[in-house]
PDB file of C-alpha atoms in Angstrom:
ATOM      1  CA  MET A 276     -21.427  -1.986  12.854  1.00  0.00           C
ATOM      2  CA  ALA A 277     -22.384   1.520  13.820  1.00  0.00           C
ATOM      3  CA  ILE A 278     -21.868   4.316  11.321  1.00  0.00           C
ATOM      4  CA  ALA A 279     -19.199   5.905  13.534  1.00  0.00           C
ATOM      5  CA  GLN A 280     -17.273   2.628  13.655  1.00  0.00           C
ATOM      6  CA  ILE A 281     -17.397   2.251   9.884  1.00  0.00           C
ATOM      7  CA  LYS A 282     -16.213   5.820   9.330  1.00  0.00           C
ATOM      8  CA  ASN A 283     -13.394   5.325  11.827  1.00  0.00           C
ATOM      9  CA  LEU A 284     -12.371   2.089  10.116  1.00  0.00           C
ATOM     10  CA  GLN A 285     -12.446   3.780   6.702  1.00  0.00           C
ATOM     11  CA  ARG A 286     -10.252   6.584   8.029  1.00  0.00           C
ATOM     12  CA  ARG A 287      -7.756   4.117   9.496  1.00  0.00           C
ATOM     13  CA  LEU A 288      -7.701   2.114   6.270  1.00  0.00           C
ATOM     14  CA  GLY A 289      -7.026   5.339   4.388  1.00  0.00           C
ATOM     15  CA  LEU A 290      -4.042   6.023   6.629  1.00  0.00           C
ATOM     16  CA  LEU A 291      -2.724   2.489   6.096  1.00  0.00           C
ATOM     17  CA  GLU A 292      -3.206   2.857   2.357  1.00  0.00           C
ATOM     18  CA  GLN A 293      -1.240   6.103   2.275  1.00  0.00           C
ATOM     19  CA  GLU A 294       1.538   4.596   4.391  1.00  0.00           C
ATOM     20  CA  ALA A 295       1.792   1.618   2.037  1.00  0.00           C
ATOM     21  CA  VAL A 296       1.894   3.866  -1.058  1.00  0.00           C
ATOM     22  CA  ASP A 297       4.585   6.033   0.540  1.00  0.00           C
ATOM     23  CA  GLU A 298       6.703   3.042   1.537  1.00  0.00           C
ATOM     24  CA  VAL A 299       6.498   1.390  -1.884  1.00  0.00           C
ATOM     25  CA  SER A 300       7.444   4.707  -3.503  1.00  0.00           C
ATOM     26  CA  ARG A 301      10.336   5.100  -1.072  1.00  0.00           C
ATOM     27  CA  ALA A 302      11.586   1.575  -1.765  1.00  0.00           C
ATOM     28  CA  CYS A 303      11.336   2.079  -5.542  1.00  0.00           C
ATOM     29  CA  GLY A 304      12.713   5.596  -5.457  1.00  0.00           C
ATOM     30  CA  HIS A 305       9.867   6.892  -7.633  1.00  0.00           C
ATOM     31  CA  ASP A 306       6.081   6.823  -8.128  1.00  0.00           C
ATOM     32  CA  LEU A 307       6.148   5.137 -11.528  1.00  0.00           C
ATOM     33  CA  TRP A 308       5.266   1.785  -9.967  1.00  0.00           C
ATOM     34  CA  GLN A 309       1.683   3.048  -9.657  1.00  0.00           C
ATOM     35  CA  SER A 310       1.310   3.118 -13.439  1.00  0.00           C
ATOM     36  CA  ILE A 311       3.570   0.139 -14.199  1.00  0.00           C
ATOM     37  CA  GLY A 312       2.269  -2.168 -11.487  1.00  0.00           C
ATOM     38  CA  PRO A 313       3.978  -4.920  -9.512  1.00  0.00           C
ATOM     39  CA  ASP A 314       6.441  -5.634 -12.333  1.00  0.00           C
ATOM     40  CA  ALA A 315       8.285  -2.475 -11.285  1.00  0.00           C
ATOM     41  CA  LEU A 316       8.817  -3.960  -7.828  1.00  0.00           C
ATOM     42  CA  ASP A 317      10.306  -7.181  -9.118  1.00  0.00           C
ATOM     43  CA  SER A 318      12.836  -5.267 -11.199  1.00  0.00           C
ATOM     44  CA  LEU A 319      14.470  -3.680  -8.136  1.00  0.00           C
ATOM     45  CA  GLU A 320      18.053  -4.919  -7.880  1.00  0.00           C
ATOM     46  CA  ASP A 321      18.523  -4.530  -4.118  1.00  0.00           C
ATOM     47  CA  PRO A 322      16.877  -7.554  -2.455  1.00  0.00           C
ATOM     48  CA  ASP A 323      16.063  -5.623   0.738  1.00  0.00           C
ATOM     49  CA  ARG A 324      14.313  -2.835  -1.159  1.00  0.00           C
ATOM     50  CA  ARG A 325      12.489  -5.386  -3.325  1.00  0.00           C
ATOM     51  CA  ALA A 326      11.324  -7.284  -0.234  1.00  0.00           C
ATOM     52  CA  ARG A 327      10.144  -4.072   1.463  1.00  0.00           C
ATOM     53  CA  ALA A 328       8.340  -2.901  -1.667  1.00  0.00           C
ATOM     54  CA  ASN A 329       6.611  -6.268  -2.103  1.00  0.00           C
ATOM     55  CA  TYR A 330       5.592  -6.356   1.567  1.00  0.00           C
ATOM     56  CA  TYR A 331       3.967  -2.935   1.422  1.00  0.00           C
ATOM     57  CA  TYR A 332       2.427  -3.640  -1.977  1.00  0.00           C
ATOM     58  CA  GLY A 333       0.745  -6.704  -0.446  1.00  0.00           C
ATOM     59  CA  GLN A 334      -0.452  -4.562   2.460  1.00  0.00           C
ATOM     60  CA  LEU A 335      -1.802  -2.036  -0.037  1.00  0.00           C
ATOM     61  CA  GLN A 336      -3.764  -4.716  -1.883  1.00  0.00           C
ATOM     62  CA  VAL A 337      -5.343  -5.977   1.360  1.00  0.00           C
ATOM     63  CA  VAL A 338      -6.309  -2.451   2.424  1.00  0.00           C
ATOM     64  CA  ARG A 339      -7.884  -1.738  -0.957  1.00  0.00           C
ATOM     65  CA  GLU A 340      -9.860  -4.995  -0.840  1.00  0.00           C
ATOM     66  CA  LEU A 341     -11.165  -4.118   2.619  1.00  0.00           C
ATOM     67  CA  LYS A 342     -12.091  -0.608   1.485  1.00  0.00           C
ATOM     68  CA  ASP A 343     -13.999  -2.072  -1.467  1.00  0.00           C
ATOM     69  CA  CYS A 344     -15.964  -4.346   0.871  1.00  0.00           C
ATOM     70  CA  LEU A 345     -16.890  -1.430   3.117  1.00  0.00           C
ATOM     71  CA  GLY A 346     -17.962   0.687   0.194  1.00  0.00           C
TER      72      GLY A 346
END
């Protein structure tokens, strides 16, 4: 991959990461999940919010794994 392609991919992954963080925070109603971890998501009472939070948390994990591989 060319350097420009890698930088573009890193930028796009950063945007996806921020979107995922924002959506999980929105579903939880707070940012405490970042320090508590996925247990905070499972404690949500509303099944729709829990499902949305878990979906975006999974997306966040994939993005972070990809970013780690790219360096």
